[in-house]
PDB file of N, CA and C in Angstrom:
ATOM      1  N   MET A  50      -2.711 -27.670  84.267  1.00 48.00           N
ATOM      2  CA  MET A  50      -4.035 -27.159  84.544  1.00 48.00           C
ATOM      3  C   MET A  50      -3.986 -25.895  85.399  1.00 48.00           C
ATOM      4  N   ARG A  51      -3.001 -25.712  86.234  1.00 49.00           N
ATOM      5  CA  ARG A  51      -2.932 -24.524  87.080  1.00 49.00           C
ATOM      6  C   ARG A  51      -2.658 -23.262  86.269  1.00 49.00           C
ATOM      7  N   ALA A  52      -2.102 -23.383  85.089  1.00 49.00           N
ATOM      8  CA  ALA A  52      -1.777 -22.224  84.272  1.00 49.00           C
ATOM      9  C   ALA A  52      -3.031 -21.531  83.752  1.00 49.00           C
ATOM     10  N   GLN A  53      -4.111 -22.256  83.553  1.00 50.00           N
ATOM     11  CA  GLN A  53      -5.317 -21.649  82.994  1.00 50.00           C
ATOM     12  C   GLN A  53      -5.879 -20.531  83.874  1.00 50.00           C
ATOM     13  N   PRO A  54      -6.053 -20.707  85.176  1.00 48.00           N
ATOM     14  CA  PRO A  54      -6.550 -19.579  85.982  1.00 48.00           C
ATOM     15  C   PRO A  54      -5.596 -18.385  85.952  1.00 48.00           C
ATOM     16  N   PHE A  55      -4.287 -18.640  85.955  1.00 39.00           N
ATOM     17  CA  PHE A  55      -3.308 -17.554  85.889  1.00 39.00           C
ATOM     18  C   PHE A  55      -3.466 -16.782  84.581  1.00 39.00           C
ATOM     19  N   VAL A  56      -3.571 -17.503  83.477  1.00 37.00           N
ATOM     20  CA  VAL A  56      -3.722 -16.861  82.169  1.00 37.00           C
ATOM     21  C   VAL A  56      -5.003 -16.044  82.136  1.00 37.00           C
ATOM     22  N   ALA A  57      -6.088 -16.607  82.605  1.00 39.00           N
ATOM     23  CA  ALA A  57      -7.376 -15.908  82.573  1.00 39.00           C
ATOM     24  C   ALA A  57      -7.373 -14.682  83.484  1.00 39.00           C
ATOM     25  N   ALA A  58      -6.752 -14.789  84.645  1.00 41.00           N
ATOM     26  CA  ALA A  58      -6.807 -13.701  85.619  1.00 41.00           C
ATOM     27  C   ALA A  58      -5.789 -12.596  85.373  1.00 41.00           C
ATOM     28  N   PHE A  59      -4.627 -12.921  84.827  1.00 39.00           N
ATOM     29  CA  PHE A  59      -3.563 -11.919  84.730  1.00 39.00           C
ATOM     30  C   PHE A  59      -3.103 -11.614  83.309  1.00 39.00           C
ATOM     31  N   VAL A  60      -2.879 -12.615  82.509  1.00 36.00           N
ATOM     32  CA  VAL A  60      -2.317 -12.400  81.182  1.00 36.00           C
ATOM     33  C   VAL A  60      -3.344 -11.826  80.214  1.00 36.00           C
ATOM     34  N   LEU A  61      -4.556 -12.350  80.197  1.00 34.00           N
ATOM     35  CA  LEU A  61      -5.558 -11.867  79.254  1.00 34.00           C
ATOM     36  C   LEU A  61      -5.905 -10.392  79.453  1.00 34.00           C
ATOM     37  N   PRO A  62      -6.129  -9.923  80.688  1.00 39.00           N
ATOM     38  CA  PRO A  62      -6.378  -8.481  80.837  1.00 39.00           C
ATOM     39  C   PRO A  62      -5.203  -7.619  80.371  1.00 39.00           C
ATOM     40  N   LEU A  63      -3.981  -8.038  80.624  1.00 35.00           N
ATOM     41  CA  LEU A  63      -2.813  -7.280  80.163  1.00 35.00           C
ATOM     42  C   LEU A  63      -2.747  -7.258  78.649  1.00 35.00           C
ATOM     43  N   LEU A  64      -3.063  -8.376  78.022  1.00 34.00           N
ATOM     44  CA  LEU A  64      -3.066  -8.451  76.569  1.00 34.00           C
ATOM     45  C   LEU A  64      -4.130  -7.521  75.993  1.00 34.00           C
ATOM     46  N   PHE A  65      -5.302  -7.472  76.628  1.00 36.00           N
ATOM     47  CA  PHE A  65      -6.372  -6.588  76.171  1.00 36.00           C
ATOM     48  C   PHE A  65      -5.943  -5.129  76.255  1.00 36.00           C
ATOM     49  N   VAL A  66      -5.361  -4.716  77.365  1.00 39.00           N
ATOM     50  CA  VAL A  66      -4.935  -3.333  77.533  1.00 39.00           C
ATOM     51  C   VAL A  66      -3.853  -2.980  76.522  1.00 39.00           C
ATOM     52  N   ALA A  67      -2.879  -3.847  76.343  1.00 37.00           N
ATOM     53  CA  ALA A  67      -1.805  -3.578  75.380  1.00 37.00           C
ATOM     54  C   ALA A  67      -2.359  -3.468  73.970  1.00 37.00           C
ATOM     55  N   THR A  68      -3.303  -4.319  73.612  1.00 37.00           N
ATOM     56  CA  THR A  68      -3.903  -4.277  72.286  1.00 37.00           C
ATOM     57  C   THR A  68      -4.722  -3.008  72.105  1.00 37.00           C
ATOM     58  N   ALA A  69      -5.432  -2.584  73.130  1.00 42.00           N
ATOM     59  CA  ALA A  69      -6.262  -1.379  73.026  1.00 42.00           C
ATOM     60  C   ALA A  69      -5.420  -0.149  72.737  1.00 42.00           C
ATOM     61  N   PHE A  70      -4.251  -0.041  73.357  1.00 45.00           N
ATOM     62  CA  PHE A  70      -3.412   1.128  73.124  1.00 45.00           C
ATOM     63  C   PHE A  70      -2.597   1.025  71.846  1.00 45.00           C
ATOM     64  N   ALA A  71      -2.332  -0.190  71.372  1.00 43.00           N
ATOM     65  CA  ALA A  71      -1.544  -0.350  70.164  1.00 43.00           C
ATOM     66  C   ALA A  71      -2.397  -0.220  68.914  1.00 43.00           C
ATOM     67  N   ALA A  72      -3.674  -0.519  69.013  1.00 51.00           N
ATOM     68  CA  ALA A  72      -4.556  -0.501  67.858  1.00 51.00           C
ATOM     69  C   ALA A  72      -4.953   0.930  67.507  1.00 51.00           C
ATOM     70  N   ASN A  73      -5.398   1.106  66.275  1.00 67.00           N
ATOM     71  CA  ASN A  73      -5.924   2.394  65.867  1.00 67.00           C
ATOM     72  C   ASN A  73      -7.204   2.660  66.651  1.00 67.00           C
ATOM     73  N   PRO A  74      -7.478   3.906  66.977  1.00 85.00           N
ATOM     74  CA  PRO A  74      -8.698   4.177  67.749  1.00 85.00           C
ATOM     75  C   PRO A  74      -9.943   3.866  66.930  1.00 85.00           C
ATOM     76  N   ASN A  75     -10.905   3.189  67.547  1.00 91.00           N
ATOM     77  CA  ASN A  75     -12.168   2.860  66.903  1.00 91.00           C
ATOM     78  C   ASN A  75     -13.194   3.947  67.196  1.00 91.00           C
ATOM     79  N   PRO A  76     -14.086   4.225  66.237  1.00 95.00           N
ATOM     80  CA  PRO A  76     -15.143   5.215  66.492  1.00 95.00           C
ATOM     81  C   PRO A  76     -16.023   4.781  67.655  1.00 95.00           C
ATOM     82  N   GLN A  77     -16.403   5.735  68.493  1.00 95.00           N
ATOM     83  CA  GLN A  77     -17.251   5.501  69.656  1.00 95.00           C
ATOM     84  C   GLN A  77     -18.375   6.532  69.669  1.00 95.00           C
ATOM     85  N   PRO A  78     -19.531   6.217  70.289  1.00 97.00           N
ATOM     86  CA  PRO A  78     -20.561   7.249  70.450  1.00 97.00           C
ATOM     87  C   PRO A  78     -19.997   8.427  71.244  1.00 97.00           C
ATOM     88  N   LEU A  79     -20.443   9.624  70.897  1.00 96.00           N
ATOM     89  CA  LEU A  79     -19.979  10.860  71.533  1.00 96.00           C
ATOM     90  C   LEU A  79     -21.159  11.662  72.046  1.00 96.00           C
ATOM     91  N   PRO A  80     -21.019  12.347  73.178  1.00 96.00           N
ATOM     92  CA  PRO A  80     -22.067  13.279  73.581  1.00 96.00           C
ATOM     93  C   PRO A  80     -22.222  14.345  72.494  1.00 96.00           C
ATOM     94  N   ARG A  81     -23.442  14.647  72.098  1.00 95.00           N
ATOM     95  CA  ARG A  81     -23.688  15.592  71.006  1.00 95.00           C
ATOM     96  C   ARG A  81     -23.599  17.016  71.532  1.00 95.00           C
ATOM     97  N   THR A  82     -22.763  17.813  70.884  1.00 91.00           N
ATOM     98  CA  THR A  82     -22.639  19.245  71.171  1.00 91.00           C
ATOM     99  C   THR A  82     -22.730  19.982  69.843  1.00 91.00           C
ATOM    100  N   GLY A  83     -23.921  20.162  69.321  1.00 88.00           N
ATOM    101  CA  GLY A  83     -24.095  20.771  68.007  1.00 88.00           C
ATOM    102  C   GLY A  83     -24.177  19.686  66.953  1.00 88.00           C
ATOM    103  N   ALA A  84     -23.705  20.000  65.762  1.00 92.00           N
ATOM    104  CA  ALA A  84     -23.759  19.040  64.661  1.00 92.00           C
ATOM    105  C   ALA A  84     -22.767  17.898  64.887  1.00 92.00           C
ATOM    106  N   CYS A  85     -23.186  16.700  64.530  1.00 95.00           N
ATOM    107  CA  CYS A  85     -22.303  15.529  64.673  1.00 95.00           C
ATOM    108  C   CYS A  85     -21.183  15.589  63.634  1.00 95.00           C
ATOM    109  N   PRO A  86     -20.040  14.987  63.948  1.00 95.00           N
ATOM    110  CA  PRO A  86     -18.947  14.980  62.977  1.00 95.00           C
ATOM    111  C   PRO A  86     -19.281  14.111  61.759  1.00 95.00           C
ATOM    112  N   SER A  87     -18.547  14.298  60.702  1.00 95.00           N
ATOM    113  CA  SER A  87     -18.734  13.534  59.474  1.00 95.00           C
ATOM    114  C   SER A  87     -18.665  12.035  59.764  1.00 95.00           C
ATOM    115  N   GLY A  88     -19.641  11.277  59.240  1.00 96.00           N
ATOM    116  CA  GLY A  88     -19.680   9.833  59.448  1.00 96.00           C
ATOM    117  C   GLY A  88     -20.506   9.416  60.653  1.00 96.00           C
ATOM    118  N   TYR A  89     -20.977  10.385  61.439  1.00 97.00           N
ATOM    119  CA  TYR A  89     -21.784  10.121  62.635  1.00 97.00           C
ATOM    120  C   TYR A  89     -23.203  10.638  62.406  1.00 97.00           C
ATOM    121  N   SER A  90     -24.173  10.049  63.102  1.00 97.00           N
ATOM    122  CA  SER A  90     -25.547  10.539  63.023  1.00 97.00           C
ATOM    123  C   SER A  90     -26.068  10.829  64.429  1.00 97.00           C
ATOM    124  N   SER A  91     -27.024  11.745  64.496  1.00 96.00           N
ATOM    125  CA  SER A  91     -27.606  12.134  65.769  1.00 96.00           C
ATOM    126  C   SER A  91     -28.550  11.049  66.268  1.00 96.00           C
ATOM    127  N   SER A  92     -28.422  10.700  67.553  1.00 95.00           N
ATOM    128  CA  SER A  92     -29.301   9.734  68.202  1.00 95.00           C
ATOM    129  C   SER A  92     -29.532  10.216  69.624  1.00 95.00           C
ATOM    130  N   GLY A  93     -30.608  10.985  69.812  1.00 95.00           N
ATOM    131  CA  GLY A  93     -30.878  11.576  71.119  1.00 95.00           C
ATOM    132  C   GLY A  93     -29.793  12.575  71.469  1.00 95.00           C
ATOM    133  N   ALA A  94     -29.164  12.394  72.610  1.00 96.00           N
ATOM    134  CA  ALA A  94     -28.115  13.295  73.082  1.00 96.00           C
ATOM    135  C   ALA A  94     -26.731  12.865  72.622  1.00 96.00           C
ATOM    136  N   TYR A  95     -26.669  11.911  71.675  1.00 97.00           N
ATOM    137  CA  TYR A  95     -25.380  11.370  71.235  1.00 97.00           C
ATOM    138  C   TYR A  95     -25.211  11.441  69.729  1.00 97.00           C
ATOM    139  N   CYS A  96     -23.968  11.360  69.309  1.00 97.00           N
ATOM    140  CA  CYS A  96     -23.606  11.160  67.909  1.00 97.00           C
ATOM    141  C   CYS A  96     -23.102   9.720  67.819  1.00 97.00           C
ATOM    142  N   THR A  97     -23.724   8.923  66.975  1.00 97.00           N
ATOM    143  CA  THR A  97     -23.330   7.519  66.873  1.00 97.00           C
ATOM    144  C   THR A  97     -22.600   7.290  65.555  1.00 97.00           C
ATOM    145  N   PRO A  98     -21.513   6.520  65.592  1.00 97.00           N
ATOM    146  CA  PRO A  98     -20.721   6.313  64.380  1.00 97.00           C
ATOM    147  C   PRO A  98     -21.437   5.413  63.376  1.00 97.00           C
ATOM    148  N   GLY A  99     -21.325   5.768  62.105  1.00 97.00           N
ATOM    149  CA  GLY A  99     -21.810   4.927  61.020  1.00 97.00           C
ATOM    150  C   GLY A  99     -20.699   3.980  60.582  1.00 97.00           C
ATOM    151  N   SER A 100     -20.981   3.189  59.572  1.00 95.00           N
ATOM    152  CA  SER A 100     -20.009   2.181  59.134  1.00 95.00           C
ATOM    153  C   SER A 100     -18.724   2.777  58.563  1.00 95.00           C
ATOM    154  N   SER A 101     -18.792   4.013  58.061  1.00 92.00           N
ATOM    155  CA  SER A 101     -17.586   4.636  57.489  1.00 92.00           C
ATOM    156  C   SER A 101     -16.953   5.671  58.424  1.00 92.00           C
ATOM    157  N   ALA A 102     -17.440   5.754  59.658  1.00 96.00           N
ATOM    158  CA  ALA A 102     -16.943   6.775  60.600  1.00 96.00           C
ATOM    159  C   ALA A 102     -15.506   6.496  61.024  1.00 96.00           C
ATOM    160  N   ARG A 103     -14.785   7.571  61.275  1.00 96.00           N
ATOM    161  CA  ARG A 103     -13.450   7.491  61.870  1.00 96.00           C
ATOM    162  C   ARG A 103     -13.550   7.971  63.312  1.00 96.00           C
ATOM    163  N   PHE A 104     -12.539   7.687  64.090  1.00 96.00           N
ATOM    164  CA  PHE A 104     -12.505   8.106  65.489  1.00 96.00           C
ATOM    165  C   PHE A 104     -12.614   9.626  65.566  1.00 96.00           C
ATOM    166  N   ALA A 105     -13.404  10.111  66.518  1.00 97.00           N
ATOM    167  CA  ALA A 105     -13.555  11.547  66.738  1.00 97.00           C
ATOM    168  C   ALA A 105     -13.460  11.839  68.227  1.00 97.00           C
ATOM    169  N   VAL A 106     -13.076  13.065  68.534  1.00 96.00           N
ATOM    170  CA  VAL A 106     -12.952  13.523  69.918  1.00 96.00           C
ATOM    171  C   VAL A 106     -13.461  14.961  69.969  1.00 96.00           C
ATOM    172  N   ALA A 107     -14.023  15.371  71.105  1.00 93.00           N
ATOM    173  CA  ALA A 107     -14.480  16.753  71.259  1.00 93.00           C
ATOM    174  C   ALA A 107     -13.320  17.711  71.010  1.00 93.00           C
ATOM    175  N   ARG A 108     -13.597  18.830  70.381  1.00 91.00           N
ATOM    176  CA  ARG A 108     -12.540  19.785  70.020  1.00 91.00           C
ATOM    177  C   ARG A 108     -11.846  20.343  71.252  1.00 91.00           C
ATOM    178  N   ASN A 109     -12.492  20.493  72.356  1.00 88.00           N
ATOM    179  CA  ASN A 109     -11.892  20.934  73.616  1.00 88.00           C
ATOM    180  C   ASN A 109     -11.438  22.393  73.586  1.00 88.00           C
ATOM    181  N   GLY A 110     -12.098  23.217  72.783  1.00 85.00           N
ATOM    182  CA  GLY A 110     -11.845  24.653  72.805  1.00 85.00           C
ATOM    183  C   GLY A 110     -10.594  25.127  72.110  1.00 85.00           C
ATOM    184  N   GLY A 111      -9.865  24.269  71.474  1.00 84.00           N
ATOM    185  CA  GLY A 111      -8.645  24.678  70.791  1.00 84.00           C
ATOM    186  C   GLY A 111      -8.554  24.024  69.426  1.00 84.00           C
ATOM    187  N   PRO A 112      -7.400  24.149  68.795  1.00 91.00           N
ATOM    188  CA  PRO A 112      -7.231  23.500  67.495  1.00 91.00           C
ATOM    189  C   PRO A 112      -7.174  21.976  67.651  1.00 91.00           C
ATOM    190  N   CYS A 113      -7.428  21.284  66.572  1.00 94.00           N
ATOM    191  CA  CYS A 113      -7.362  19.819  66.594  1.00 94.00           C
ATOM    192  C   CYS A 113      -5.907  19.364  66.709  1.00 94.00           C
ATOM    193  N   PRO A 114      -5.698  18.218  67.342  1.00 94.00           N
ATOM    194  CA  PRO A 114      -4.329  17.709  67.478  1.00 94.00           C
ATOM    195  C   PRO A 114      -3.772  17.206  66.151  1.00 94.00           C
ATOM    196  N   SER A 115      -2.507  16.962  66.131  1.00 92.00           N
ATOM    197  CA  SER A 115      -1.831  16.422  64.954  1.00 92.00           C
ATOM    198  C   SER A 115      -2.496  15.118  64.525  1.00 92.00           C
ATOM    199  N   GLY A 116      -2.787  14.990  63.228  1.00 94.00           N
ATOM    200  CA  GLY A 116      -3.423  13.783  62.705  1.00 94.00           C
ATOM    201  C   GLY A 116      -4.939  13.846  62.716  1.00 94.00           C
ATOM    202  N   TYR A 117      -5.501  15.016  63.089  1.00 96.00           N
ATOM    203  CA  TYR A 117      -6.948  15.204  63.158  1.00 96.00           C
ATOM    204  C   TYR A 117      -7.334  16.468  62.400  1.00 96.00           C
ATOM    205  N   SER A 118      -8.563  16.493  61.868  1.00 96.00           N
ATOM    206  CA  SER A 118      -9.085  17.686  61.214  1.00 96.00           C
ATOM    207  C   SER A 118     -10.392  18.086  61.873  1.00 96.00           C
ATOM    208  N   SER A 119     -10.743  19.354  61.729  1.00 95.00           N
ATOM    209  CA  SER A 119     -11.949  19.891  62.341  1.00 95.00           C
ATOM    210  C   SER A 119     -13.186  19.398  61.612  1.00 95.00           C
ATOM    211  N   SER A 120     -14.207  19.004  62.387  1.00 93.00           N
ATOM    212  CA  SER A 120     -15.512  18.617  61.845  1.00 93.00           C
ATOM    213  C   SER A 120     -16.564  19.072  62.849  1.00 93.00           C
ATOM    214  N   GLY A 121     -17.049  20.302  62.674  1.00 88.00           N
ATOM    215  CA  GLY A 121     -17.978  20.892  63.629  1.00 88.00           C
ATOM    216  C   GLY A 121     -17.289  21.140  64.957  1.00 88.00           C
ATOM    217  N   ASP A 122     -17.901  20.678  66.044  1.00 92.00           N
ATOM    218  CA  ASP A 122     -17.322  20.840  67.381  1.00 92.00           C
ATOM    219  C   ASP A 122     -16.386  19.687  67.740  1.00 92.00           C
ATOM    220  N   TYR A 123     -15.983  18.913  66.754  1.00 95.00           N
ATOM    221  CA  TYR A 123     -15.188  17.712  66.985  1.00 95.00           C
ATOM    222  C   TYR A 123     -13.915  17.731  66.149  1.00 95.00           C
ATOM    223  N   CYS A 124     -12.989  16.884  66.537  1.00 96.00           N
ATOM    224  CA  CYS A 124     -11.778  16.643  65.755  1.00 96.00           C
ATOM    225  C   CYS A 124     -11.877  15.202  65.257  1.00 96.00           C
ATOM    226  N   LEU A 125     -11.706  15.023  63.972  1.00 96.00           N
ATOM    227  CA  LEU A 125     -11.891  13.739  63.320  1.00 96.00           C
ATOM    228  C   LEU A 125     -10.539  13.215  62.855  1.00 96.00           C
ATOM    229  N   ALA A 126     -10.235  11.957  63.174  1.00 96.00           N
ATOM    230  CA  ALA A 126      -8.974  11.345  62.741  1.00 96.00           C
ATOM    231  C   ALA A 126      -8.878  11.434  61.227  1.00 96.00           C
ATOM    232  N   THR A 127      -7.723  11.839  60.721  1.00 95.00           N
ATOM    233  CA  THR A 127      -7.571  11.980  59.273  1.00 95.00           C
ATOM    234  C   THR A 127      -7.309  10.654  58.583  1.00 95.00           C
ATOM    235  N   SER A 128      -6.894   9.644  59.342  1.00 90.00           N
ATOM    236  CA  SER A 128      -6.673   8.315  58.762  1.00 90.00           C
ATOM    237  C   SER A 128      -6.747   7.269  59.864  1.00 90.00           C
ATOM    238  N   GLU A 129      -6.720   6.010  59.467  1.00 86.00           N
ATOM    239  CA  GLU A 129      -6.718   4.934  60.456  1.00 86.00           C
ATOM    240  C   GLU A 129      -5.396   4.880  61.215  1.00 86.00           C
ATOM    241  N   ALA A 130      -4.382   5.576  60.707  1.00 89.00           N
ATOM    242  CA  ALA A 130      -3.079   5.599  61.377  1.00 89.00           C
ATOM    243  C   ALA A 130      -2.984   6.703  62.428  1.00 89.00           C
ATOM    244  N   SER A 131      -4.032   7.521  62.568  1.00 93.00           N
ATOM    245  CA  SER A 131      -4.011   8.590  63.573  1.00 93.00           C
ATOM    246  C   SER A 131      -3.907   7.990  64.970  1.00 93.00           C
ATOM    247  N   ARG A 132      -3.130   8.650  65.818  1.00 95.00           N
ATOM    248  CA  ARG A 132      -2.983   8.184  67.200  1.00 95.00           C
ATOM    249  C   ARG A 132      -4.219   8.554  68.010  1.00 95.00           C
ATOM    250  N   LEU A 133      -4.448   7.827  69.089  1.00 95.00           N
ATOM    251  CA  LEU A 133      -5.562   8.101  69.983  1.00 95.00           C
ATOM    252  C   LEU A 133      -5.397   9.482  70.604  1.00 95.00           C
ATOM    253  N   ALA A 134      -6.448  10.301  70.555  1.00 95.00           N
ATOM    254  CA  ALA A 134      -6.437  11.624  71.166  1.00 95.00           C
ATOM    255  C   ALA A 134      -7.498  11.676  72.251  1.00 95.00           C
ATOM    256  N   VAL A 135      -7.177  12.357  73.348  1.00 94.00           N
ATOM    257  CA  VAL A 135      -8.133  12.603  74.430  1.00 94.00           C
ATOM    258  C   VAL A 135      -8.050  14.079  74.788  1.00 94.00           C
ATOM    259  N   PRO A 136      -9.181  14.676  75.207  1.00 93.00           N
ATOM    260  CA  PRO A 136      -9.131  16.086  75.624  1.00 93.00           C
ATOM    261  C   PRO A 136      -8.173  16.253  76.807  1.00 93.00           C
ATOM    262  N   LYS A 137      -7.398  17.313  76.775  1.00 93.00           N
ATOM    263  CA  LYS A 137      -6.427  17.599  77.827  1.00 93.00           C
ATOM    264  C   LYS A 137      -7.113  18.345  78.964  1.00 93.00           C
ATOM    265  N   THR A 138      -7.015  17.808  80.171  1.00 92.00           N
ATOM    266  CA  THR A 138      -7.618  18.460  81.340  1.00 92.00           C
ATOM    267  C   THR A 138      -6.575  18.774  82.402  1.00 92.00           C
ATOM    268  N   GLY A 139      -5.322  18.644  82.068  1.00 94.00           N
ATOM    269  CA  GLY A 139      -4.195  18.855  82.963  1.00 94.00           C
ATOM    270  C   GLY A 139      -2.985  18.240  82.284  1.00 94.00           C
ATOM    271  N   PRO A 140      -1.988  17.836  83.038  1.00 96.00           N
ATOM    272  CA  PRO A 140      -0.845  17.168  82.421  1.00 96.00           C
ATOM    273  C   PRO A 140      -1.297  15.879  81.738  1.00 96.00           C
ATOM    274  N   CYS A 141      -0.684  15.561  80.620  1.00 96.00           N
ATOM    275  CA  CYS A 141      -1.036  14.334  79.898  1.00 96.00           C
ATOM    276  C   CYS A 141      -0.602  13.114  80.704  1.00 96.00           C
ATOM    277  N   PRO A 142      -1.382  12.039  80.621  1.00 95.00           N
ATOM    278  CA  PRO A 142      -1.012  10.822  81.354  1.00 95.00           C
ATOM    279  C   PRO A 142       0.228  10.161  80.749  1.00 95.00           C
ATOM    280  N   SER A 143       0.794   9.248  81.483  1.00 95.00           N
ATOM    281  CA  SER A 143       1.952   8.490  81.007  1.00 95.00           C
ATOM    282  C   SER A 143       1.602   7.798  79.692  1.00 95.00           C
ATOM    283  N   GLY A 144       2.502   7.865  78.726  1.00 96.00           N
ATOM    284  CA  GLY A 144       2.270   7.248  77.429  1.00 96.00           C
ATOM    285  C   GLY A 144       1.595   8.176  76.436  1.00 96.00           C
ATOM    286  N   PHE A 145       1.338   9.430  76.841  1.00 96.00           N
ATOM    287  CA  PHE A 145       0.711  10.423  75.978  1.00 96.00           C
ATOM    288  C   PHE A 145       1.570  11.675  75.946  1.00 96.00           C
ATOM    289  N   SER A 146       1.472  12.421  74.856  1.00 96.00           N
ATOM    290  CA  SER A 146       2.180  13.697  74.749  1.00 96.00           C
ATOM    291  C   SER A 146       1.183  14.786  74.397  1.00 96.00           C
ATOM    292  N   SER A 147       1.528  16.009  74.724  1.00 95.00           N
ATOM    293  CA  SER A 147       0.647  17.144  74.499  1.00 95.00           C
ATOM    294  C   SER A 147       0.626  17.547  73.030  1.00 95.00           C
ATOM    295  N   SER A 148      -0.585  17.855  72.529  1.00 93.00           N
ATOM    296  CA  SER A 148      -0.763  18.388  71.177  1.00 93.00           C
ATOM    297  C   SER A 148      -1.892  19.403  71.246  1.00 93.00           C
ATOM    298  N   GLY A 149      -1.545  20.642  71.547  1.00 90.00           N
ATOM    299  CA  GLY A 149      -2.550  21.680  71.726  1.00 90.00           C
ATOM    300  C   GLY A 149      -3.421  21.399  72.930  1.00 90.00           C
ATOM    301  N   ALA A 150      -4.734  21.352  72.726  1.00 93.00           N
ATOM    302  CA  ALA A 150      -5.687  21.130  73.814  1.00 93.00           C
ATOM    303  C   ALA A 150      -5.997  19.654  74.009  1.00 93.00           C
ATOM    304  N   HIS A 151      -5.144  18.777  73.458  1.00 95.00           N
ATOM    305  CA  HIS A 151      -5.368  17.337  73.526  1.00 95.00           C
ATOM    306  C   HIS A 151      -4.073  16.607  73.942  1.00 95.00           C
ATOM    307  N   CYS A 152      -4.243  15.362  74.338  1.00 96.00           N
ATOM    308  CA  CYS A 152      -3.115  14.466  74.588  1.00 96.00           C
ATOM    309  C   CYS A 152      -3.171  13.352  73.554  1.00 96.00           C
ATOM    310  N   LEU A 153      -2.033  13.061  72.945  1.00 96.00           N
ATOM    311  CA  LEU A 153      -1.947  12.011  71.931  1.00 96.00           C
ATOM    312  C   LEU A 153      -1.153  10.835  72.458  1.00 96.00           C
ATOM    313  N   SER A 154      -1.641   9.621  72.180  1.00 95.00           N
ATOM    314  CA  SER A 154      -0.921   8.425  72.609  1.00 95.00           C
ATOM    315  C   SER A 154       0.420   8.358  71.896  1.00 95.00           C
ATOM    316  N   SER A 155       1.395   7.811  72.583  1.00 90.00           N
ATOM    317  CA  SER A 155       2.726   7.657  71.995  1.00 90.00           C
ATOM    318  C   SER A 155       2.789   6.463  71.058  1.00 90.00           C
ATOM    319  N   ARG A 156       1.806   5.608  71.122  1.00 76.00           N
ATOM    320  CA  ARG A 156       1.684   4.355  70.343  1.00 76.00           C
ATOM    321  C   ARG A 156       2.418   3.327  71.075  1.00 76.00           C
TER     322      ARG A 156
END
């Protein structure tokens, strides 16, 4: 019985974090800056993903990272196998590598 609190407090959060970084990036609402990327629709100040949307990230003033294509002011994952991309604001965090103006997860 003592193992249950340990599992709930320590193991489950670690499992969630590991799964989040290992999984393909899921589409998320984005702040709208011009036209929404393909597969997204405008909803107030946001672009919200539709059922066929792929993960997108703000273009960040440069070319799209490897595995992404340009879609308006955004970079759109070219497939479900695309790695997670985040806009680069300095050195890339641990577990990420630089790809132009973005950081890509190492998987």
